[in-house]
Amino acid sequence: MPALTSLLEEHRQAISSALSTEFKSTFASLETKLDAVRTTVTDFGERIEILETNASSTEECIQALETSCSTLTEACARLRAKNSDLEGRSRRNNVRRRNDLKYQGTPIRIYEDYSPDVLEQRAAYREVMAKLYNLGLRPALLYPARLQITDRDGNKRRFSSAGEAATFVRSWSAS
């Protein structure tokens, strides 16, 4: 039996040695792979930090550009309105009527020349004005595009938009 015990001890040591060698090589391989994963994670962490920094600076630039764009849009709207007003005023003053104009006994009528912007603004009132005429009221368009309504009693009301005038027409029709 001592021979069997020594044989078992030899096999145990051989298996233990083989397993130990196998475990060491496997752990070394896993450690190498783990180091590669750690390096990759570190690289990705650095990239993410760079991307966050870039995103932050880009966001600041976008906010500055939006502010600038908003300012420029407001300035452009003011300048368009000013240009439209100046063009409309210059066109209105093109011809002044002194007396009744006639050519070979035929009366000549001269109408004001409005800019395209003013014509577009005034066109918004067409439908409302037609309804007002049908109701027996006297609408008049004031320059550049304001509606004045004179009722049957001679009272005058002024509206700055076609929507306001349409609301008035609905309330007048209902009463």
mmCIF file of C-alpha atoms in Angstrom:
data_model
loop_
_atom_site.group_PDB
_atom_site.id
_atom_site.type_symbol
_atom_site.label_atom_id
_atom_site.label_comp_id
_atom_site.label_asym_id
_atom_site.label_seq_id
_atom_site.Cartn_x
_atom_site.Cartn_y
_atom_site.Cartn_z
ATOM 1 C CA MET A 1 0.000 0.000 0.000
ATOM 2 C CA PRO A 2 2.823 2.426 0.532
ATOM 3 C CA ALA A 3 3.601 1.993 -3.171
ATOM 4 C CA LEU A 4 0.076 2.961 -4.063
ATOM 5 C CA THR A 5 0.224 5.975 -1.787
ATOM 6 C CA SER A 6 3.491 7.121 -3.331
ATOM 7 C CA LEU A 7 2.064 6.572 -6.832
ATOM 8 C CA LEU A 8 -0.999 8.616 -5.935
ATOM 9 C CA GLU A 9 1.231 11.322 -4.460
ATOM 10 C CA GLU A 10 3.293 11.424 -7.687
ATOM 11 C CA HIS A 11 0.129 11.704 -9.810
ATOM 12 C CA ARG A 12 -1.221 14.387 -7.517
ATOM 13 C CA GLN A 13 1.984 16.391 -7.823
ATOM 14 C CA ALA A 14 2.076 15.905 -11.609
ATOM 15 C CA ILE A 15 -1.550 16.969 -11.972
ATOM 16 C CA SER A 16 -1.023 19.830 -9.540
ATOM 17 C CA SER A 17 2.058 20.952 -11.464
ATOM 18 C CA ALA A 18 0.237 20.685 -14.816
ATOM 19 C CA LEU A 19 -2.797 22.536 -13.488
ATOM 20 C CA SER A 20 -0.604 25.175 -11.898
ATOM 21 C CA THR A 21 1.220 25.727 -15.184
ATOM 22 C CA GLU A 22 -2.073 25.826 -17.096
ATOM 23 C CA PHE A 23 -3.629 28.259 -14.608
ATOM 24 C CA LYS A 24 -0.555 30.502 -14.731
ATOM 25 C CA SER A 25 -0.594 30.646 -18.523
ATOM 26 C CA THR A 26 -4.371 31.235 -18.568
ATOM 27 C CA PHE A 27 -4.128 33.959 -15.923
ATOM 28 C CA ALA A 28 -1.238 35.559 -17.814
ATOM 29 C CA SER A 29 -3.336 35.533 -20.980
ATOM 30 C CA LEU A 30 -6.339 36.971 -19.128
ATOM 31 C CA GLU A 31 -4.144 39.586 -17.484
ATOM 32 C CA THR A 32 -2.815 40.654 -20.899
ATOM 33 C CA LYS A 33 -6.358 40.916 -22.254
ATOM 34 C CA LEU A 34 -7.469 42.803 -19.141
ATOM 35 C CA ASP A 35 -4.595 45.265 -19.600
ATOM 36 C CA ALA A 36 -5.699 45.792 -23.211
ATOM 37 C CA VAL A 37 -9.276 46.424 -22.043
ATOM 38 C CA ARG A 38 -8.035 48.859 -19.379
ATOM 39 C CA THR A 39 -6.001 50.720 -21.999
ATOM 40 C CA THR A 40 -9.025 50.871 -24.306
ATOM 41 C CA VAL A 41 -11.268 52.132 -21.495
ATOM 42 C CA THR A 42 -8.692 54.781 -20.587
ATOM 43 C CA ASP A 43 -8.453 55.872 -24.248
ATOM 44 C CA PHE A 44 -12.229 56.045 -24.508
ATOM 45 C CA GLY A 45 -12.389 58.059 -21.282
ATOM 46 C CA GLU A 46 -9.914 60.575 -22.702
ATOM 47 C CA ARG A 47 -11.858 60.749 -25.962
ATOM 48 C CA ILE A 48 -15.100 61.315 -24.082
ATOM 49 C CA GLU A 49 -13.510 64.156 -22.102
ATOM 50 C CA ILE A 50 -12.300 65.750 -25.349
ATOM 51 C CA LEU A 51 -15.755 65.331 -26.916
ATOM 52 C CA GLU A 52 -17.432 66.865 -23.863
ATOM 53 C CA THR A 53 -15.054 69.829 -24.019
ATOM 54 C CA ASN A 54 -15.735 70.254 -27.745
ATOM 55 C CA ALA A 55 -19.487 69.951 -27.201
ATOM 56 C CA SER A 56 -19.356 72.588 -24.481
ATOM 57 C CA SER A 57 -17.388 75.040 -26.613
ATOM 58 C CA THR A 58 -19.642 74.323 -29.603
ATOM 59 C CA GLU A 59 -22.710 74.981 -27.467
ATOM 60 C CA GLU A 60 -21.258 78.322 -26.364
ATOM 61 C CA CYS A 61 -20.549 79.231 -29.998
ATOM 62 C CA ILE A 62 -24.086 78.246 -31.006
ATOM 63 C CA GLN A 63 -25.575 80.398 -28.244
ATOM 64 C CA ALA A 64 -23.457 83.350 -29.367
ATOM 65 C CA LEU A 65 -24.507 82.791 -32.983
ATOM 66 C CA GLU A 66 -28.178 82.507 -32.028
ATOM 67 C CA THR A 67 -27.953 85.778 -30.115
ATOM 68 C CA SER A 68 -26.221 87.423 -33.045
ATOM 69 C CA CYS A 69 -28.754 85.991 -35.494
ATOM 70 C CA SER A 70 -31.634 87.227 -33.353
ATOM 71 C CA THR A 71 -30.119 90.708 -33.201
ATOM 72 C CA LEU A 72 -29.535 90.730 -36.944
ATOM 73 C CA THR A 73 -33.081 89.487 -37.617
ATOM 74 C CA GLU A 74 -34.521 92.310 -35.528
ATOM 75 C CA ALA A 75 -32.281 94.853 -37.263
ATOM 76 C CA CYS A 76 -33.260 93.462 -40.656
ATOM 77 C CA ALA A 77 -36.967 93.702 -39.798
ATOM 78 C CA ARG A 78 -36.513 97.313 -38.651
ATOM 79 C CA LEU A 79 -34.586 98.179 -41.811
ATOM 80 C CA ARG A 80 -37.186 96.493 -44.038
ATOM 81 C CA ALA A 81 -39.959 98.432 -42.335
ATOM 82 C CA LYS A 82 -37.983 101.650 -42.655
ATOM 83 C CA ASN A 83 -37.205 100.941 -46.306
ATOM 84 C CA SER A 84 -40.841 100.130 -47.032
ATOM 85 C CA ASP A 85 -41.955 103.320 -45.298
ATOM 86 C CA LEU A 86 -39.418 105.450 -47.168
ATOM 87 C CA GLU A 87 -40.287 103.854 -50.496
ATOM 88 C CA GLY A 88 -43.993 104.287 -49.840
ATOM 89 C CA ARG A 89 -43.572 107.920 -48.861
ATOM 90 C CA SER A 90 -41.431 108.670 -51.896
ATOM 91 C CA ARG A 91 -43.987 107.032 -54.194
ATOM 92 C CA ARG A 92 -46.851 108.901 -52.572
ATOM 93 C CA ASN A 93 -45.123 112.183 -53.295
ATOM 94 C CA ASN A 94 -44.422 111.408 -56.944
ATOM 95 C CA VAL A 95 -47.459 113.268 -58.248
ATOM 96 C CA ARG A 96 -49.472 115.950 -56.504
ATOM 97 C CA ARG A 97 -52.851 116.833 -57.904
ATOM 98 C CA ARG A 98 -53.402 120.584 -58.097
ATOM 99 C CA ASN A 99 -56.873 120.807 -59.645
ATOM 100 C CA ASP A 100 -59.168 118.543 -61.589
ATOM 101 C CA LEU A 101 -57.075 117.209 -64.415
ATOM 102 C CA LYS A 102 -58.661 116.968 -67.818
ATOM 103 C CA TYR A 103 -57.332 116.033 -71.172
ATOM 104 C CA GLN A 104 -59.464 117.203 -74.085
ATOM 105 C CA GLY A 105 -62.431 117.471 -71.753
ATOM 106 C CA THR A 106 -61.976 113.962 -70.291
ATOM 107 C CA PRO A 107 -61.196 113.833 -66.576
ATOM 108 C CA ILE A 108 -57.958 112.128 -65.617
ATOM 109 C CA ARG A 109 -57.668 110.315 -62.326
ATOM 110 C CA ILE A 110 -54.344 109.763 -60.638
ATOM 111 C CA TYR A 111 -53.982 107.151 -57.932
ATOM 112 C CA GLU A 112 -51.213 106.839 -55.403
ATOM 113 C CA ASP A 113 -48.377 104.507 -56.276
ATOM 114 C CA TYR A 114 -47.678 102.157 -53.361
ATOM 115 C CA SER A 115 -44.714 99.878 -52.791
ATOM 116 C CA PRO A 116 -45.297 96.107 -53.087
ATOM 117 C CA ASP A 117 -45.079 95.716 -49.296
ATOM 118 C CA VAL A 118 -47.762 98.335 -48.707
ATOM 119 C CA LEU A 119 -49.968 96.824 -51.426
ATOM 120 C CA GLU A 120 -49.657 93.430 -49.746
ATOM 121 C CA GLN A 121 -50.587 94.901 -46.361
ATOM 122 C CA ARG A 122 -53.573 96.720 -47.848
ATOM 123 C CA ALA A 123 -54.736 93.596 -49.719
ATOM 124 C CA ALA A 124 -55.304 91.865 -46.369
ATOM 125 C CA TYR A 125 -58.292 94.185 -45.799
ATOM 126 C CA ARG A 126 -60.184 93.420 -49.059
ATOM 127 C CA GLU A 127 -62.517 90.770 -47.659
ATOM 128 C CA VAL A 128 -63.274 92.776 -44.515
ATOM 129 C CA MET A 129 -63.955 95.917 -46.552
ATOM 130 C CA ALA A 130 -66.409 94.066 -48.807
ATOM 131 C CA LYS A 131 -68.337 92.895 -45.729
ATOM 132 C CA LEU A 132 -68.314 96.426 -44.318
ATOM 133 C CA TYR A 133 -69.771 97.857 -47.540
ATOM 134 C CA ASN A 134 -72.492 95.185 -47.418
ATOM 135 C CA LEU A 135 -73.312 96.222 -43.833
ATOM 136 C CA GLY A 136 -73.734 99.842 -44.943
ATOM 137 C CA LEU A 137 -70.593 101.101 -43.225
ATOM 138 C CA ARG A 138 -67.958 103.327 -44.846
ATOM 139 C CA PRO A 139 -64.486 101.791 -44.677
ATOM 140 C CA ALA A 140 -61.372 103.708 -45.711
ATOM 141 C CA LEU A 141 -57.754 102.586 -45.871
ATOM 142 C CA LEU A 142 -55.304 104.989 -44.290
ATOM 143 C CA TYR A 143 -51.633 104.956 -45.143
ATOM 144 C CA PRO A 144 -49.864 102.603 -44.993
ATOM 145 C CA ALA A 145 -52.409 99.924 -44.071
ATOM 146 C CA ARG A 146 -54.835 100.941 -41.355
ATOM 147 C CA LEU A 147 -58.572 100.573 -41.674
ATOM 148 C CA GLN A 148 -60.897 103.352 -40.614
ATOM 149 C CA ILE A 149 -64.586 102.540 -40.336
ATOM 150 C CA THR A 150 -67.228 105.227 -40.163
ATOM 151 C CA ASP A 151 -70.576 103.941 -38.897
ATOM 152 C CA ARG A 152 -74.013 105.335 -39.680
ATOM 153 C CA ASP A 153 -73.795 107.789 -36.776
ATOM 154 C CA GLY A 154 -70.474 109.211 -37.997
ATOM 155 C CA ASN A 155 -68.385 107.492 -35.311
ATOM 156 C CA LYS A 156 -64.943 106.446 -36.519
ATOM 157 C CA ARG A 157 -62.961 103.414 -35.466
ATOM 158 C CA ARG A 158 -59.421 102.556 -36.571
ATOM 159 C CA PHE A 159 -57.847 99.107 -36.816
ATOM 160 C CA SER A 160 -54.197 98.205 -37.309
ATOM 161 C CA SER A 161 -54.794 94.677 -38.565
ATOM 162 C CA ALA A 162 -57.287 92.824 -40.713
ATOM 163 C CA GLY A 163 -57.873 90.390 -37.830
ATOM 164 C CA GLU A 164 -59.023 93.171 -35.501
ATOM 165 C CA ALA A 165 -61.307 94.515 -38.217
ATOM 166 C CA ALA A 166 -62.750 91.041 -38.906
ATOM 167 C CA THR A 167 -63.535 90.657 -35.193
ATOM 168 C CA PHE A 168 -65.330 94.010 -35.279
ATOM 169 C CA VAL A 169 -67.318 92.965 -38.377
ATOM 170 C CA ARG A 170 -68.428 89.743 -36.658
ATOM 171 C CA SER A 171 -69.541 91.653 -33.558
ATOM 172 C CA TRP A 172 -71.287 94.312 -35.696
ATOM 173 C CA SER A 173 -73.088 91.622 -37.725
ATOM 174 C CA ALA A 174 -74.235 89.881 -34.542
ATOM 175 C CA SER A 175 -75.722 93.074 -33.074
#
